[in-house]
CSV table of C-alpha atoms and ligand atoms in Angstrom, one decimal:
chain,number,residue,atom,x,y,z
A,93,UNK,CA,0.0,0.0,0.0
A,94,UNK,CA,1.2,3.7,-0.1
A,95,UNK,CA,3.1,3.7,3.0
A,96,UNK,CA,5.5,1.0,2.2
A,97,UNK,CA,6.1,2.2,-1.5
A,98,UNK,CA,9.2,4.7,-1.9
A,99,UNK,CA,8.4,7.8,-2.4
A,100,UNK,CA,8.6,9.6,-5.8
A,101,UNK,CA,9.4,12.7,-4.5
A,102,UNK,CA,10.7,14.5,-0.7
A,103,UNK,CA,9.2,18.0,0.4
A,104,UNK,CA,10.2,20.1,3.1
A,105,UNK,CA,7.5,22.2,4.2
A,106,UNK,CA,8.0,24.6,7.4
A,107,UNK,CA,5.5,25.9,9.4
A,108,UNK,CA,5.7,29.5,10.8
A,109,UNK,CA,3.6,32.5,12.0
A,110,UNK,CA,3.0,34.0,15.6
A,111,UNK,CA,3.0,32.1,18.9
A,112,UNK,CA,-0.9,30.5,19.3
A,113,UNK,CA,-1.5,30.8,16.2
A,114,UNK,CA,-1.5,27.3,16.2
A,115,UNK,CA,1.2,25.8,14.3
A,116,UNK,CA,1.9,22.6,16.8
A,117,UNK,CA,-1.6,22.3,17.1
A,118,UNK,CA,-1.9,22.0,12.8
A,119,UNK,CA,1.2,19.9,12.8
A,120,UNK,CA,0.0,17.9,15.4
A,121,UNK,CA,-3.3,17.6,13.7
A,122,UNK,CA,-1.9,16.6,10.7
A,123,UNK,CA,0.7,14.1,11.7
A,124,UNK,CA,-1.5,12.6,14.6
A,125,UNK,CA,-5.3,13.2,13.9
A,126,UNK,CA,-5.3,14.5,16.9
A,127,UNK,CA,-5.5,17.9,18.6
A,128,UNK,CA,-4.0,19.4,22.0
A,129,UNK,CA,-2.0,16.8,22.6
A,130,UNK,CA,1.6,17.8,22.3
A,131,UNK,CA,3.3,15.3,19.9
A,132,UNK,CA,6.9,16.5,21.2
A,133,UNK,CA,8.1,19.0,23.4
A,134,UNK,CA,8.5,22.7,22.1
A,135,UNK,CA,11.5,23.2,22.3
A,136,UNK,CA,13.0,24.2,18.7
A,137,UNK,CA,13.3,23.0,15.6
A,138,UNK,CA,11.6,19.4,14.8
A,139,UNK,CA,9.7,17.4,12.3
A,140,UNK,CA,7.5,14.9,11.3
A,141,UNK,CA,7.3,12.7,8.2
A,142,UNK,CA,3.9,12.4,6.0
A,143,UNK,CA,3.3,9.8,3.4
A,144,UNK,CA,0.9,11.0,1.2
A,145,UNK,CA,-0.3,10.0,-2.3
A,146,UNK,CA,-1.4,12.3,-5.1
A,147,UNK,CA,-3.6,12.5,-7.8
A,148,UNK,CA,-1.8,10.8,-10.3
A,149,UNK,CA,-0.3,8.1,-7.7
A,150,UNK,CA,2.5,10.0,-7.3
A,151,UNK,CA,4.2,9.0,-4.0
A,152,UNK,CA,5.1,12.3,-1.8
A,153,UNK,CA,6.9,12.1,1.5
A,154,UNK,CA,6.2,15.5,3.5
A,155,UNK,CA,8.9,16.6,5.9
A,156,UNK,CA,6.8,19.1,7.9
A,157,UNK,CA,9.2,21.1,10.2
A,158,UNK,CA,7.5,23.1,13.3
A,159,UNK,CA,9.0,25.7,15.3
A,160,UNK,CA,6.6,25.5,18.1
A,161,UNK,CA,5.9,28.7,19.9
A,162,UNK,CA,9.7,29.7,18.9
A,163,UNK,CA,10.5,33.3,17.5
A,164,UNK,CA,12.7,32.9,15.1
A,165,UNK,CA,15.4,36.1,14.3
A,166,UNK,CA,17.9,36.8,11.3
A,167,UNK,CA,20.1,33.3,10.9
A,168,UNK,CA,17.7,31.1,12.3
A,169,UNK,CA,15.6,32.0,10.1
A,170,UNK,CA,17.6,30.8,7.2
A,171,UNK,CA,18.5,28.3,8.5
A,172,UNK,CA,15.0,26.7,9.2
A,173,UNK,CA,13.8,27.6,5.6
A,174,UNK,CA,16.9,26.3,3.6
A,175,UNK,CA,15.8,23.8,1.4
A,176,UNK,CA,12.5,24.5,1.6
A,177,UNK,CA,10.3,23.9,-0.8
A,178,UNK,CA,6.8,25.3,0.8
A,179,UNK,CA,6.2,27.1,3.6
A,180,UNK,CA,3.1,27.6,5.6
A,181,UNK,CA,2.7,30.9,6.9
A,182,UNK,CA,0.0,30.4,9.6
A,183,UNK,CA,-1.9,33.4,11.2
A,184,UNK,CA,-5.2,33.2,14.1
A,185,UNK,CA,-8.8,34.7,12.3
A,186,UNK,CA,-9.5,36.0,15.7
A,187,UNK,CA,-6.3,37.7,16.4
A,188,UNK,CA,-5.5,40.7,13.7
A,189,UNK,CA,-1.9,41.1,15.0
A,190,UNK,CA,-1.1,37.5,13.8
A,191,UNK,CA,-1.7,38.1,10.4
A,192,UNK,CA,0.0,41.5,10.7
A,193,UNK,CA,2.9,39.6,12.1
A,194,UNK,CA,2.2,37.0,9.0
A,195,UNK,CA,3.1,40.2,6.5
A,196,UNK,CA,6.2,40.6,8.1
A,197,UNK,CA,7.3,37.0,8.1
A,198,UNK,CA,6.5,37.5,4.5
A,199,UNK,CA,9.0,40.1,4.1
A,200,UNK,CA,12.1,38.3,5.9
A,201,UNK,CA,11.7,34.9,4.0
A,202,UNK,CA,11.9,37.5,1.0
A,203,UNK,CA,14.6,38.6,2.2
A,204,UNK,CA,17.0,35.3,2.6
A,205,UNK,CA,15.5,33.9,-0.9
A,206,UNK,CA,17.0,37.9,-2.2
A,207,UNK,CA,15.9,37.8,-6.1
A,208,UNK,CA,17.8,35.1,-7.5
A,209,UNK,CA,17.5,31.9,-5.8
A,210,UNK,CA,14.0,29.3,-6.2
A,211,UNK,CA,11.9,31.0,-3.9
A,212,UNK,CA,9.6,28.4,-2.1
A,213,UNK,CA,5.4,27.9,-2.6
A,214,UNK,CA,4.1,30.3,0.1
A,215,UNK,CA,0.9,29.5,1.3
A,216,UNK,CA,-1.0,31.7,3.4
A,217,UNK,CA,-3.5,29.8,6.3
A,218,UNK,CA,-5.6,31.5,8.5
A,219,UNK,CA,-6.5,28.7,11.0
A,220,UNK,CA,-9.1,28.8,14.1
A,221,UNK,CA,-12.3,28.6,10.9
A,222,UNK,CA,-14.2,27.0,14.4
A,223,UNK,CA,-14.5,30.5,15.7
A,224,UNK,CA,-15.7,32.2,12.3
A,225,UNK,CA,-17.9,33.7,14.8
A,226,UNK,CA,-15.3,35.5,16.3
A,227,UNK,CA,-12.9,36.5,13.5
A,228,UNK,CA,-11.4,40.0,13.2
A,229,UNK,CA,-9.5,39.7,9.9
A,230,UNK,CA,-11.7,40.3,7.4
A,231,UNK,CA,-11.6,38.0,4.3
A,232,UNK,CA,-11.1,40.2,2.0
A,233,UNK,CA,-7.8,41.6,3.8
A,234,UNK,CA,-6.4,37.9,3.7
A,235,UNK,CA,-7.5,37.2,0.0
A,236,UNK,CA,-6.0,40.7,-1.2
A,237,UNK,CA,-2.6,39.9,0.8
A,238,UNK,CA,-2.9,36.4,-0.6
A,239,UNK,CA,-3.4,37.7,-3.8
A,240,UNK,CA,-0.5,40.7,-4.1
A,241,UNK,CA,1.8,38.5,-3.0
A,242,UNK,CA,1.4,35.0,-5.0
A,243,UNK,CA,0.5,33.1,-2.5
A,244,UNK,CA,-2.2,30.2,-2.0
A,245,UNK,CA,-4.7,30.8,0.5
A,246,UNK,CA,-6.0,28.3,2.9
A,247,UNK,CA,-8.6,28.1,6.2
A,248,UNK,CA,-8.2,25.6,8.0
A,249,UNK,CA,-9.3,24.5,12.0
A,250,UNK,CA,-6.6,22.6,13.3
A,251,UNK,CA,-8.9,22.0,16.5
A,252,UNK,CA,-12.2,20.5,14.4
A,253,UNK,CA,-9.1,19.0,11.7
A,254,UNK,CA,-11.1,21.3,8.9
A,255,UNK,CA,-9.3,21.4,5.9
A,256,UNK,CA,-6.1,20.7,7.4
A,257,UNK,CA,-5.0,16.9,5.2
A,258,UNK,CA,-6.2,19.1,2.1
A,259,UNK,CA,-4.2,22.0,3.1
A,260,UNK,CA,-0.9,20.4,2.7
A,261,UNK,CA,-2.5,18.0,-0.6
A,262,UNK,CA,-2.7,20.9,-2.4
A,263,UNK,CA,0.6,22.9,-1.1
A,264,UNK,CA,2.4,19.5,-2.5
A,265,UNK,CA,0.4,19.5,-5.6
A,266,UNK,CA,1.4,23.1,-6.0
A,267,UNK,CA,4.9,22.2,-6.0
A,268,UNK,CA,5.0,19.2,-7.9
A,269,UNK,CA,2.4,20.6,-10.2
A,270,UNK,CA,0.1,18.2,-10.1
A,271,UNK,CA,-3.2,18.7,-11.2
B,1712,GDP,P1,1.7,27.8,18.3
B,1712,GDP,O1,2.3,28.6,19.4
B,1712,GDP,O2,1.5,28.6,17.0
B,1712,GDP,O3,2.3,26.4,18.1
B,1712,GDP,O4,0.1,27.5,18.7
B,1712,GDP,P2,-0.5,26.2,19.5
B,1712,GDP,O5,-0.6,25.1,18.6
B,1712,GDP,O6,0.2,26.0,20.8
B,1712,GDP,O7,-2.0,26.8,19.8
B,1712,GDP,C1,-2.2,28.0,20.6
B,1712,GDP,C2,-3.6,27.9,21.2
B,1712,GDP,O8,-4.6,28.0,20.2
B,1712,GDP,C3,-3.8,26.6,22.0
B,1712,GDP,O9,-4.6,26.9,23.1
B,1712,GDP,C4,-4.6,25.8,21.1
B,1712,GDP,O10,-5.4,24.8,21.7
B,1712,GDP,C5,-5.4,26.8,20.3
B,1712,GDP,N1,-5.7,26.4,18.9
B,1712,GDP,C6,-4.9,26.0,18.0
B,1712,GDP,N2,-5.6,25.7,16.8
B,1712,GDP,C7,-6.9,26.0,17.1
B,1712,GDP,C8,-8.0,25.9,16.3
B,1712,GDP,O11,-8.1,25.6,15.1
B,1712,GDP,N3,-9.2,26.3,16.9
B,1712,GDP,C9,-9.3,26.7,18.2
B,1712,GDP,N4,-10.4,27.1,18.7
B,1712,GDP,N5,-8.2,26.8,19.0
B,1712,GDP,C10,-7.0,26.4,18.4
């Protein structure tokens, strides 16, 4: 079955945006099926491997990196995104300083790519969809940011599990180009 064939391809996808914006809690989702349980310590950088298949049977092997509730500054920062290949920029709908904080995330991984090198798939994901009732950033100021920028735009709830498996599918998909 798919998880003992070799894999066709390897991505490395890192996951970043504010503390509680609820990165461990998406990769935890994600790698688990499980929320708020804490699949590892927060303590730095770390990783999971996904087997997934896409349309096409291509074989994928996702190496999902999470930096926990870590704030990452200037060298760090390039140093967690080398290699990349997507990154998950992940901001709270009930909290606009996250996704203000997402914009400037934005800019520094900019910033290490510089102009020349393969720049990674960006994807933006505003997670907590549970609590539309309470969200503050507006849709339109997510898809317009999404937009402007190139990136693909996601909502996910990494607490109900919403949308999180086809998150990453189509980030992959994205990459690979599969259609
Ligand atoms: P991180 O610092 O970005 O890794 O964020 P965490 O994963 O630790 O989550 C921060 C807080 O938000 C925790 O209390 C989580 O239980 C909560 N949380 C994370 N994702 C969701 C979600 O999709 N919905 C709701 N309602 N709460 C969430």
């Amino acid at each position: 079955d798919s998880e003992d064939e070799a894999p066709d391809k390897q991505l490395k996808i890192v996951i970043m945006g504010d503390g509680a914006s609820g990165k461990t809690s998406l990769a935890t989702r994600y790698s688990q099926e499980q929320f708020g349980r804490q699949y590892k310590q927060t303590v730095g950088l770390d990783f999971f491997l996904k087997r997934i298949v896409l349309p096409g049977g291509v074989h994928v092997a996702l190496q999902v990196w999470d930096i926990g509730g870590q704030t990452l500054g200037g060298k760090m920062l390039e140093n967690y995104i080398y290699g990349a290949n997507g990154i998950l920029l992940v901001y709270d709908i009930t909290n606009v300083a996250s996704f203000e904080n997402v914009e400037d995330w934005y800019s520094n991984i900019k910033k290490v790519f510089g102009r020349d090198t393969k720049i990674p798939h960006i994807a933006l994901v505003g997670n907590k969809i549970d609590l539309e009732h309470m969200r503050t950033v507006k849709m339109d100021r997510h898809q317009k940011f999404a937009q402007e920028k190139g990136m693909s735009s996601h909502f996910v709830s990494a607490k109900t599990g919403d949308n999180v498996s086809l998150c990453f599918q189509r980030v992959a998909a994205e990459i690979l180009g599969v259609k």
